[in-house]
Short mmCIF file of C-alpha atoms and ligand atoms in Angstrom, two decimals:
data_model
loop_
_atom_site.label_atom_id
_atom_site.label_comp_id
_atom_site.label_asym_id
_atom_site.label_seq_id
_atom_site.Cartn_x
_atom_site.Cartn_y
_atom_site.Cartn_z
CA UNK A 27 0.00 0.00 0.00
CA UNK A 28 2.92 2.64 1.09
CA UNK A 29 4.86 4.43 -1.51
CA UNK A 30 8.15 4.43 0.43
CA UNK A 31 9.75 1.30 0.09
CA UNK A 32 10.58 -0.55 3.58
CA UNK A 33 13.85 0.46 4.69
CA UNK A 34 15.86 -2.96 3.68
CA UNK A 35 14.78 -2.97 0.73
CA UNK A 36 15.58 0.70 0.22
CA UNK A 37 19.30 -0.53 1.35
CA UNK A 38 19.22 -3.33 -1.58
CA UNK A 39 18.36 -0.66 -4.27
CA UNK A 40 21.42 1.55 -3.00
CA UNK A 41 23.35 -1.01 -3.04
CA UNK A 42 22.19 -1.95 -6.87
CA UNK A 43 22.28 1.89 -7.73
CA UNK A 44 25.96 2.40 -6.23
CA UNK A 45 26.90 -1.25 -7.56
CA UNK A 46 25.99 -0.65 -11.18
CA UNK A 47 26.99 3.05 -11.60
CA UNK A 48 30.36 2.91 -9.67
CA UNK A 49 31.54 -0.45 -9.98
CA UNK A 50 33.43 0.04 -13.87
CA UNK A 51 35.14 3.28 -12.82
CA UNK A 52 35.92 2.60 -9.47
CA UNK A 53 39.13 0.14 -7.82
CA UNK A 54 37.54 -2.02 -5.53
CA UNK A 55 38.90 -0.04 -2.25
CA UNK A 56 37.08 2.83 -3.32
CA UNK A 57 34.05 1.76 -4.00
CA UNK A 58 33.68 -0.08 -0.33
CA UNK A 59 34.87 3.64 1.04
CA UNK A 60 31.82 4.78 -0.91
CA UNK A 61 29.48 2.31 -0.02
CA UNK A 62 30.64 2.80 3.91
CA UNK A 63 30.19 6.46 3.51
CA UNK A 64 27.47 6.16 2.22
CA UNK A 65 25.20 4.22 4.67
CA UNK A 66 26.64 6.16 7.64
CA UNK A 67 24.82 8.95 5.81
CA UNK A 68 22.17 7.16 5.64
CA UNK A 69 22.44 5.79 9.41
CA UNK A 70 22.61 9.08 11.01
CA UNK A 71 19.99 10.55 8.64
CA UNK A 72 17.96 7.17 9.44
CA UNK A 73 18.30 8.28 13.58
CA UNK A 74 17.41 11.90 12.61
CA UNK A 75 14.28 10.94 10.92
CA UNK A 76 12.94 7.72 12.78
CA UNK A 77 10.91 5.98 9.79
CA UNK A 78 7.42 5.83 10.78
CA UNK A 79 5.31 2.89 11.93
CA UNK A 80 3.00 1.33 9.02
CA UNK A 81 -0.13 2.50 10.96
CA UNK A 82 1.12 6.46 10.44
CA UNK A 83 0.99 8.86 7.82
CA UNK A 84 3.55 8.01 4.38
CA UNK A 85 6.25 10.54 5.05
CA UNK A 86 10.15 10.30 5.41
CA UNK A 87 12.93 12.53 4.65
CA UNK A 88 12.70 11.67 0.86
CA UNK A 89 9.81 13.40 0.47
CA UNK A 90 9.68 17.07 0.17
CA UNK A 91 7.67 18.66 2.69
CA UNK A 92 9.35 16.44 5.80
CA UNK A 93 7.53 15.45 8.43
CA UNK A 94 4.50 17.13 9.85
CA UNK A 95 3.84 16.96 13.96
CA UNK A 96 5.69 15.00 16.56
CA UNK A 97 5.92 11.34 15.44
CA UNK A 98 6.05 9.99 19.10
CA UNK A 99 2.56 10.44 19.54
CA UNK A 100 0.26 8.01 17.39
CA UNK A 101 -2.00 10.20 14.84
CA UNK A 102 -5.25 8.51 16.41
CA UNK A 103 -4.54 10.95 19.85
CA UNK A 104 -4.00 14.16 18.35
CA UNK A 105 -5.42 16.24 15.35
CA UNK A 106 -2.77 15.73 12.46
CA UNK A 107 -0.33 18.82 12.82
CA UNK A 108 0.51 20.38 9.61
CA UNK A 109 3.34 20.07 7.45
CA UNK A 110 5.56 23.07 6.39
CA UNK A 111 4.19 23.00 2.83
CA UNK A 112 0.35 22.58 4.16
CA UNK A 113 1.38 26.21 6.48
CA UNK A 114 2.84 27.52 3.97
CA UNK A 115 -0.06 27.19 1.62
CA UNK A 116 -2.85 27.66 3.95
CA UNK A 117 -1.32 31.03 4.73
CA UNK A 118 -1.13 32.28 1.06
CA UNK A 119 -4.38 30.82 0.36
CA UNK A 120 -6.27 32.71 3.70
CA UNK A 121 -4.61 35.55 2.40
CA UNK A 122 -5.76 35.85 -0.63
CA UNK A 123 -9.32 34.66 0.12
CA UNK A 124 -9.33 38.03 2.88
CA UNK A 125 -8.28 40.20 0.40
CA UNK A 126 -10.93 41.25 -1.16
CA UNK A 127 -10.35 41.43 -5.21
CA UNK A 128 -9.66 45.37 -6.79
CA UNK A 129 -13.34 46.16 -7.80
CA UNK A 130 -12.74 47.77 -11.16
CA UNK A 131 -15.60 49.89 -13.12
CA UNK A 132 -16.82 47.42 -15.01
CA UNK A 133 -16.38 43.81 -13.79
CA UNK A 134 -16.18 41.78 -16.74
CA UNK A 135 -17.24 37.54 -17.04
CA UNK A 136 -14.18 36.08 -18.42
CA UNK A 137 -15.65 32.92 -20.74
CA UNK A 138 -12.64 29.88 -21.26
CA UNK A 139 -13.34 27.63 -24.07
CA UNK A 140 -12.07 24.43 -23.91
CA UNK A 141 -12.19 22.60 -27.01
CA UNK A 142 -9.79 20.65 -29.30
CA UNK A 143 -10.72 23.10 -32.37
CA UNK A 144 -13.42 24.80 -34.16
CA UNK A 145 -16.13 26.25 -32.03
CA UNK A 146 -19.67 24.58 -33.49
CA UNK A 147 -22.02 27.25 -31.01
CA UNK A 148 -19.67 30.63 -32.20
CA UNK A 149 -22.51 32.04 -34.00
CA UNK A 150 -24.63 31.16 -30.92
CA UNK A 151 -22.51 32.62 -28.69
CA UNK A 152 -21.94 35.75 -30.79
CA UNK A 153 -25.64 36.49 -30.33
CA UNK A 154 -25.41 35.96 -26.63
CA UNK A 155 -22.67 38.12 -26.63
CA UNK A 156 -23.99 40.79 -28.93
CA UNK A 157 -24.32 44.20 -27.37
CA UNK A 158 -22.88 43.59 -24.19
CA UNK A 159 -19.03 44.67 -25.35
CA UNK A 160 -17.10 45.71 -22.23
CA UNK A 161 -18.61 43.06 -20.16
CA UNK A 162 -16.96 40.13 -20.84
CA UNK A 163 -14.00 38.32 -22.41
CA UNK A 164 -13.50 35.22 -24.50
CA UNK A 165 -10.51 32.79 -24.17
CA UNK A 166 -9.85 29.67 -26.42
CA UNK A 167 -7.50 27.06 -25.36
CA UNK A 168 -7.87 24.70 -28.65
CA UNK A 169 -5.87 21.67 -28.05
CA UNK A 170 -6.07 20.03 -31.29
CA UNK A 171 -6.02 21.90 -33.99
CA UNK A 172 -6.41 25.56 -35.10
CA UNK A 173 -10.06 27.05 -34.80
CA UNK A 174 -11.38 28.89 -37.57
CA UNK A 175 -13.37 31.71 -35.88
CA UNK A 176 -16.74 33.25 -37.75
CA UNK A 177 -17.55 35.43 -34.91
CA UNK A 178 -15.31 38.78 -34.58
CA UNK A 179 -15.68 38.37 -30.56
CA UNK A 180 -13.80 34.90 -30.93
CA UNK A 181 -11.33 36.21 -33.63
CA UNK A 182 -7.68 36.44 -32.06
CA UNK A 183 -8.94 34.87 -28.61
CA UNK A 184 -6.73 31.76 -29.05
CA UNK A 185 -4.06 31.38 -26.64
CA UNK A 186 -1.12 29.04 -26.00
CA UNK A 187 -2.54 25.59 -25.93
CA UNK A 188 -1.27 22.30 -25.09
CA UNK A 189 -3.12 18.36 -26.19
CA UNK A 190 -5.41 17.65 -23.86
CA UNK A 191 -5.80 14.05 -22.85
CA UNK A 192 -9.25 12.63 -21.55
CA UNK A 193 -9.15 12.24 -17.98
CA UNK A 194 -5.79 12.81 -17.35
CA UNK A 195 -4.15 15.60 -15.67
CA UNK A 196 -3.64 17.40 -18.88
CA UNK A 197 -6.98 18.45 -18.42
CA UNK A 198 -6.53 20.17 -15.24
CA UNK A 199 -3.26 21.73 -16.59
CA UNK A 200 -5.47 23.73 -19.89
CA UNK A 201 -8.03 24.77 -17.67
CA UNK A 202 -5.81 26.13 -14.97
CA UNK A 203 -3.48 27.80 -18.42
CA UNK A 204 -7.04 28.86 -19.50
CA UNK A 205 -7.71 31.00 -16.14
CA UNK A 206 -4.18 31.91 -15.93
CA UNK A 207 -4.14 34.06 -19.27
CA UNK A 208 -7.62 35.25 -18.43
CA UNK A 209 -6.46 36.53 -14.72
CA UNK A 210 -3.56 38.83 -16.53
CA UNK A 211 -6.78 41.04 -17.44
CA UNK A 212 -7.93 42.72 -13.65
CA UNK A 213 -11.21 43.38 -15.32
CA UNK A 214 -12.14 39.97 -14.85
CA UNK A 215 -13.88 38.84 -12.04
CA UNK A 216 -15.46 35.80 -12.77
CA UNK A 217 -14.60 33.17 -14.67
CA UNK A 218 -16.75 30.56 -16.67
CA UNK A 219 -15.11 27.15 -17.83
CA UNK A 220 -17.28 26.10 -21.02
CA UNK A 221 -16.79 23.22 -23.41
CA UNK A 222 -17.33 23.49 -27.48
CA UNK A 223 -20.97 21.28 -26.77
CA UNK A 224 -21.83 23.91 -24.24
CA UNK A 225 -25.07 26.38 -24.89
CA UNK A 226 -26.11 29.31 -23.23
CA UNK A 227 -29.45 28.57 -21.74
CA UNK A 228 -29.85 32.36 -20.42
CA UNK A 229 -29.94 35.74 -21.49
CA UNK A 230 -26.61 37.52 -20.98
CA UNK A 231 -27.68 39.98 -18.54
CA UNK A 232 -29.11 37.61 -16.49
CA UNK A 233 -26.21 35.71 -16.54
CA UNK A 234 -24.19 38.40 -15.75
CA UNK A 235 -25.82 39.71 -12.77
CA UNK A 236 -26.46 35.81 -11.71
CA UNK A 237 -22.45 35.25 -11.89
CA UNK A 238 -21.42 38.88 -10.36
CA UNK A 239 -24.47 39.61 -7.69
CA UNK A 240 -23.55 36.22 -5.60
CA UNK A 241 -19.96 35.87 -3.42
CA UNK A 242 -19.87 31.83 -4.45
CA UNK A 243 -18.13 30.13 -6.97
CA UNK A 244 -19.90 27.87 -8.58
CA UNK A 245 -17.90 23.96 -8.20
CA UNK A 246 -20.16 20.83 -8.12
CA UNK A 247 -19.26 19.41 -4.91
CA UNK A 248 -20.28 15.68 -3.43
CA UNK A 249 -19.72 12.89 -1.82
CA UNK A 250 -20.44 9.72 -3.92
CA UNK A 251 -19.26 6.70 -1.82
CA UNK A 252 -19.08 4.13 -4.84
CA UNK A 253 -16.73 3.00 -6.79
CA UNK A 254 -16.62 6.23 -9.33
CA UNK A 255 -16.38 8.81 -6.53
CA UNK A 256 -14.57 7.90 -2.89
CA UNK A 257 -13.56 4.63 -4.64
CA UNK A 258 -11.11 6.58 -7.35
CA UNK A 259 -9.25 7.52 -3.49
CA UNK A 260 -5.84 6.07 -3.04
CA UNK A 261 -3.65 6.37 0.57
CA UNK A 262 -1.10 8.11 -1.02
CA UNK A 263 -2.69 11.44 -1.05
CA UNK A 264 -2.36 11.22 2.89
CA UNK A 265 -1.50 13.42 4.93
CA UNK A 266 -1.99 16.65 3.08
CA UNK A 267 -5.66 15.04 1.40
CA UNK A 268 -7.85 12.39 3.85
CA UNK A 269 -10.33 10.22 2.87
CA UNK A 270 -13.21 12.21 4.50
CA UNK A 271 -12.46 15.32 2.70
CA UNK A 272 -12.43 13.61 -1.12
CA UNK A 273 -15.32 14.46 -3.00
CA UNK A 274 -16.61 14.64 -6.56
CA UNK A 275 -17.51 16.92 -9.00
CA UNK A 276 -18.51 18.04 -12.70
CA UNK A 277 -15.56 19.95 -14.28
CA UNK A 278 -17.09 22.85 -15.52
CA UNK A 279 -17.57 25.13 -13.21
CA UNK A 280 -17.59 28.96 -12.39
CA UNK A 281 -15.43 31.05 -10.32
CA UNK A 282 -14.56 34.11 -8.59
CA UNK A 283 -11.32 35.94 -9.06
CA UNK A 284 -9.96 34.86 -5.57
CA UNK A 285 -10.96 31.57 -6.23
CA UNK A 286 -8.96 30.99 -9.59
CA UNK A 287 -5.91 33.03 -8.31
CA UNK A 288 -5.16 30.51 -5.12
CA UNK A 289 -5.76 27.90 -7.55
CA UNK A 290 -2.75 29.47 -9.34
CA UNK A 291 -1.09 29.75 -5.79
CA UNK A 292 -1.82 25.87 -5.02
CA UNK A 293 1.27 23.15 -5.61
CA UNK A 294 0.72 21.56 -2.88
CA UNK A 295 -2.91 20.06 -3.31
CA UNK A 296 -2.31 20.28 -7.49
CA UNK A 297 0.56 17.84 -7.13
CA UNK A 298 -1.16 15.12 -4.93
CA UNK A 299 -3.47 15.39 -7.51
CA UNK A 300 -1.22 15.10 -10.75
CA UNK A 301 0.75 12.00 -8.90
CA UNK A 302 -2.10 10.03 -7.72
CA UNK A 303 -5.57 10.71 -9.68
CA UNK A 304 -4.69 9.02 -12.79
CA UNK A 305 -6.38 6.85 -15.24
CA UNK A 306 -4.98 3.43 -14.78
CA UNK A 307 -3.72 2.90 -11.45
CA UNK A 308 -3.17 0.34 -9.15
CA UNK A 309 -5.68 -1.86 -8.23
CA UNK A 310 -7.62 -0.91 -11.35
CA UNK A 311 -8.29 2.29 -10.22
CA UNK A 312 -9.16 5.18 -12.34
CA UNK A 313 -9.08 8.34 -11.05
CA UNK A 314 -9.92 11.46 -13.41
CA UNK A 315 -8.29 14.73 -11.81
CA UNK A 316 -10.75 17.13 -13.56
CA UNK A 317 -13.72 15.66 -11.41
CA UNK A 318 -12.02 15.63 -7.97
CA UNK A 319 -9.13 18.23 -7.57
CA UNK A 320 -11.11 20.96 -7.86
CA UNK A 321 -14.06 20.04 -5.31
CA UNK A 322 -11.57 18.61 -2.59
CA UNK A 323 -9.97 21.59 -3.03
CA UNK A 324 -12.42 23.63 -2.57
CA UNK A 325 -14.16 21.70 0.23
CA UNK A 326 -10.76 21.61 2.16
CA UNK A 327 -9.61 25.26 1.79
CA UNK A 328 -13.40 27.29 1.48
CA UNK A 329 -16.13 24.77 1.62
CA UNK A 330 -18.27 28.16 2.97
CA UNK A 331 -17.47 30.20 -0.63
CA UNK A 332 -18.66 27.56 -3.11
CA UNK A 333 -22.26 26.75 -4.21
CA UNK A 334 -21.62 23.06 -4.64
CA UNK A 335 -23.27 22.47 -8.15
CA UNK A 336 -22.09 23.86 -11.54
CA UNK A 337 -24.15 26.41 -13.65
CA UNK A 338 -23.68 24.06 -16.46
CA UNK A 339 -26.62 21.74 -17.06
CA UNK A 340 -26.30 17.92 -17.95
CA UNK A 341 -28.82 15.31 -17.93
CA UNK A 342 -27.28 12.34 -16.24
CA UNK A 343 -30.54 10.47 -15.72
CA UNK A 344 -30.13 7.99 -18.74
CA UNK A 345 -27.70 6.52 -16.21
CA UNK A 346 -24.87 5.56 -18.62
CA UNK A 347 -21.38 6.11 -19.59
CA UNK A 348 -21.71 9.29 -20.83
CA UNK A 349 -24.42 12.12 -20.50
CA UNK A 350 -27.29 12.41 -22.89
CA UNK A 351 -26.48 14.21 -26.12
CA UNK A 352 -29.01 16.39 -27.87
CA UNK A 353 -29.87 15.97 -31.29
CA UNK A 354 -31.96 18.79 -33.51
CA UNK A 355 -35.05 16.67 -33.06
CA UNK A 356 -34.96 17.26 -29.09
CA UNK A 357 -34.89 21.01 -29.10
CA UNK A 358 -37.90 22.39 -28.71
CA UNK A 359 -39.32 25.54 -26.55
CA UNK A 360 -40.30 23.50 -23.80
CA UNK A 361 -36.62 21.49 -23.26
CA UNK A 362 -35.42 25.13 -23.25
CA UNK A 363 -38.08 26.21 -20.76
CA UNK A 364 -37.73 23.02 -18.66
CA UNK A 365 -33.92 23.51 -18.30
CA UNK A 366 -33.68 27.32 -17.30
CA UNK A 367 -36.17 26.50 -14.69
CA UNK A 368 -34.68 23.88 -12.95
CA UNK A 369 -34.37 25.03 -9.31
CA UNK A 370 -32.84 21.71 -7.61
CA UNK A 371 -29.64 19.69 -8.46
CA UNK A 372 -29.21 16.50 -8.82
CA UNK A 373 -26.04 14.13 -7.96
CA UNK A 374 -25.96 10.60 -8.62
CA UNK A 375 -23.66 8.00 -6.51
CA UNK A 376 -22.33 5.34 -7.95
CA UNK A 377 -22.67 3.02 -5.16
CA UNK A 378 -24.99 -0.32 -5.45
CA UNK A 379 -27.85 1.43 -4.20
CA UNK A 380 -27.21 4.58 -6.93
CA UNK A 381 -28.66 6.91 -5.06
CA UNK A 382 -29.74 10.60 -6.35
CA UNK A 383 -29.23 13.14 -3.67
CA UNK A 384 -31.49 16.51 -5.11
CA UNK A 385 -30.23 19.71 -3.19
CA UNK A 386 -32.19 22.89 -4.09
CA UNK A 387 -30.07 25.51 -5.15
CA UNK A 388 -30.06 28.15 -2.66
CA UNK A 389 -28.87 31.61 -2.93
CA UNK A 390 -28.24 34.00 -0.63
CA UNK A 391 -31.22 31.94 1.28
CA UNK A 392 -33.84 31.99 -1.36
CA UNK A 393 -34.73 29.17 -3.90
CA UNK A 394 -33.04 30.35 -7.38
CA UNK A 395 -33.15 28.38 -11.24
CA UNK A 396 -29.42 26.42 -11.01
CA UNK A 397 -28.09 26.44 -14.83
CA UNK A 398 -27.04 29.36 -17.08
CA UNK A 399 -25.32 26.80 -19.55
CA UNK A 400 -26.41 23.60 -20.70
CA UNK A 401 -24.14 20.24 -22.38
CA UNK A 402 -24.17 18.50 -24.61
CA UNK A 403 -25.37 19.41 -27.63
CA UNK A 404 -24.63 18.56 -31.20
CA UNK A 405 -23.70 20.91 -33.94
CA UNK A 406 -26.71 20.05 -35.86
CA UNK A 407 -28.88 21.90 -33.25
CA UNK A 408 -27.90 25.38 -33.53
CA UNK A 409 -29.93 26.75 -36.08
CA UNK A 410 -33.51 25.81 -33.66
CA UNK A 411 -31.34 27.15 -30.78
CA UNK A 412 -31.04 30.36 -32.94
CA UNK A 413 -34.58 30.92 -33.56
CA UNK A 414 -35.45 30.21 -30.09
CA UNK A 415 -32.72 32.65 -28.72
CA UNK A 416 -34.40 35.33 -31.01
CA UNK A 417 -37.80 35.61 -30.47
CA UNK A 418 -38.91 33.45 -26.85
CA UNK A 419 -39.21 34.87 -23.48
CA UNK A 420 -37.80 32.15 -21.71
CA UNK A 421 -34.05 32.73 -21.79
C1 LIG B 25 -27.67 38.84 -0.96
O1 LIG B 25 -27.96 39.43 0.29
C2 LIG B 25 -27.25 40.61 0.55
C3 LIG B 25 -27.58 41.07 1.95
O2 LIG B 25 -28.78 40.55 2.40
C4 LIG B 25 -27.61 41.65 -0.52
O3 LIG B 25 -26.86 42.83 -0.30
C5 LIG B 25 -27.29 41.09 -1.88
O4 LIG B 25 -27.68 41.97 -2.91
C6 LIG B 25 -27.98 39.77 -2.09
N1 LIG B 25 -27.55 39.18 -3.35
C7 LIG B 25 -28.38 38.67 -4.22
C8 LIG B 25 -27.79 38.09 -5.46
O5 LIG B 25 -29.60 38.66 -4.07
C1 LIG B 26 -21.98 35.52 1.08
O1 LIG B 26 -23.05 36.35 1.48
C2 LIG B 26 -23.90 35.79 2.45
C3 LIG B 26 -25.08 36.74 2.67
O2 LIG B 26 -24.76 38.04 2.43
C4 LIG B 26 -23.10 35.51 3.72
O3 LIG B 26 -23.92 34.92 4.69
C5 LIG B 26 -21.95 34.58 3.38
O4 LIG B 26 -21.14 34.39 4.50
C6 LIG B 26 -21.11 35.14 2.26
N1 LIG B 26 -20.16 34.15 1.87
C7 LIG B 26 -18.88 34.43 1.56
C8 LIG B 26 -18.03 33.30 1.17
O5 LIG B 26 -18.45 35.56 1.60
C1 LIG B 27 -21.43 23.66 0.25
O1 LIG B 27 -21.14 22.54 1.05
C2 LIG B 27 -20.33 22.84 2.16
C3 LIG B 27 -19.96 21.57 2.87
O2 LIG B 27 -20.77 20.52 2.53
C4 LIG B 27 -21.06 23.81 3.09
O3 LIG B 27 -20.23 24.14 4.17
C5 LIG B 27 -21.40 25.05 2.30
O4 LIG B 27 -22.13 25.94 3.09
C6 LIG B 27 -22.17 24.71 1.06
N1 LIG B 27 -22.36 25.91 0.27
C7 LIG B 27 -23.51 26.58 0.21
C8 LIG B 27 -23.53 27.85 -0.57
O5 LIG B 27 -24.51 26.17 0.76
C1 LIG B 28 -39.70 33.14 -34.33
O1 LIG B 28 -40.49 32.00 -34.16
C2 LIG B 28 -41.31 31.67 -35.27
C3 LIG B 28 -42.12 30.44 -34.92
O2 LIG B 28 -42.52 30.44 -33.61
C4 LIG B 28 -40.46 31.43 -36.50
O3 LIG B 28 -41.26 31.18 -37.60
C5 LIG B 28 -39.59 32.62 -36.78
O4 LIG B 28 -38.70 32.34 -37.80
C6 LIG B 28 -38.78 32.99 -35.51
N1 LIG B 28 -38.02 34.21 -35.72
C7 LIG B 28 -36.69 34.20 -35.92
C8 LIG B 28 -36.03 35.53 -36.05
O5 LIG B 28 -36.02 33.18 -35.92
#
């Protein structure tokens, strides 16, 4: 279960490392020298730095933030002391989240596209966007190929973009390069994570005033104790990340500026994440870092400043792989009507007894319609989105 290997065994590799990089250059004499000097080092570093007992947290001098708390006293009779690197980042992070963000004139919604090229909603989106210049900005991280924009508010958005990998970390990395280009503009105050099969479902102003009015951040937040949520856990995000404080989460969500600047300030937390929410790993786990790093972040460092579901609407109740797509045939006035008026969230567990936990979405303590933005939808549905965008009441 441990990552650090026991201590004899870490002896054997040293001996196999020093053995089978030394041994050609070195007389025999000097290499034993070497060897000797080598595990005294290792002996007094060894009585520095007692190695812990298999019941306590994975932590010895190799790894980089040292030992947290006083190891003579077993973990079970004291609440876990913090590391250096867990002070160190709760102190930038507090910091930031008490320092309330430069209000400038006009606050603008910063919109990041993920997508790996060509935008299929631009002329959608250029319609939301019509008439509201000064209010927002657009970002494209394409991580395929080029996009070929048709909308002048898209035109010359692109920005540095690396491939993007399903479910790996990759992910995490464009959406936090995505916020980090769109943070270098202090107009922004809110940011919006939106994929290329992403709609509006709402008028802009409303979504504005939605996004800016309310002190949250919008990141789905759960706990799903099956397989696909507190099952994708592994021990080797201990100490900094426990069990109890792992949850799940849709991607897309939407932020406020304090929010995506400590994610900028966070290694710590990131690199758990990177290391040990992976597709593929032991035991047959599969861990995607996109649906967890986020909300465990959030729930560990300012469970109080996020709403807990995403502003992005997907339907999930077909209960399979993937969420229900939408095809031109589906969109009609009432799908529209039924989606902007959703006022409770769902989240499904993947436990055997697949629960669905419905939370009402509450704002400021009154009962408000969850989703500005709805997935997935297919290309072929834009034109009916168009004419109900233009001339219906319900957006
Ligand atoms: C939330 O409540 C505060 C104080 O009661 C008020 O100033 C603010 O405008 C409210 N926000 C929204 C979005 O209703
Ligand atoms: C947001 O505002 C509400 C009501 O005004 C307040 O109770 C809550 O503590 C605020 N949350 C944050 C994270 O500032
Ligand atoms: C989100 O959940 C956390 C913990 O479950 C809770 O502390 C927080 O108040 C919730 N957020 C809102 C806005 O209700
Ligand atoms: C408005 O809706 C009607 C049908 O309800 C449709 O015929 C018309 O084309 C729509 N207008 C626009 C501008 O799309």
């Amino acid at each position: 279960m441990k990552k650090e290997l026991a201590w004899p065994q870490f002896i054997r590799n040293l001996w196999i490392m020093v053995g089978s990089r030394s041994r050609a250059h070195l007389r025999r004499p000097t290499w034993i020298i070497v060897l000797v000097s080598i595990v005294c080092v290792f002996l007094i570093v060894a009585y520095i730095y007692p190695p812990l007992s298999p019941s306590s947290s994975p932590c010895s001098f190799f790894s980089s933030q040292g030992c947290g708390g006083s190891l003579d006293v077993p973990p079970a009779a004291r609440a876990r002391e913090l590391s250096d690197a867990e002070v160190q980042s709760r102190v930038v992070i507090n910091e930031i989240l008490n320092h309330h963000p430069v209000q400038t004139k006009t606050p603008k919604v910063a919109f990041l596209f993920l997508t790996p090229g060509s935008l299929p909603f631009e002329k959608l989106w250029h319609m939301f966007f019509q008439g509201h210049e000064g209010k927002f900005s657009v970002y494209v991280h394409a991580s395929k190929e080029k996009p070929v924009h048709v909308s002048p508010y898209f035109t010359g958005r692109d920005i540095h973009s690396e491939p993007v990998n399903w479910g790996k970390i990759s992910m995490v990395e464009a959406e936090r390069r995505l916020l980090a280009n769109a943070l270098l503009d202090p107009g922004n105050q809110h940011f919006v994570l939106l994929s290329e099969s992403c709609i509006p479902v709402r008028r802009f102003e409303f979504v504005y005033n939605y996004l800016l009015l309310t002190n949250v951040s919008f990141i789905d937040c759960y706990v799903d104790p099956g397989p696909h949520g507190n099952g994708r856990y592994i021990d080797y995000m201990l100490p900094e990340v426990e069990k109890k404080d792992f949850r799940k989460g849709s991607q897309w969500f939407s932020m406020k500026r304090q929010h995506a600047i400590i994610i900028m300030a966070d290694s710590l937390y990131f690199s758990k994440f990177r290391h040990h929410c992976r597709p593929n790993m032991e035991g047959n786990r599969n861990c995607y870092a996109d649906e967890h790093y986020l909300p465990t972040f959030f729930n560990m460092l300012d469970p109080g400043g996020i709403a807990n579901w995403s502003v992005t609407y997907v339907d999930w109740s077909e209960g399979k792989w993937h969420p229900r797509s939408f095809r031109a045939r589906d969109i009609t006035y009432q799908l529209m009507k039924n989606i902007a008026y959703i006022d409770e969230s769902p989240h499904f567990t993947s436990d055997s007894k697949r629960t669905v936990v419905i939370t009402p979405c509450m704002l400021n303590g009154s009962k408000r319609s969850c989703y500005l933005f709805a997935r997935k939808f297919f290309p072929e549905t834009q034109d009916k989105l168009m004419q109900l965008f233009s001339n219906s009441t319900i957006f």
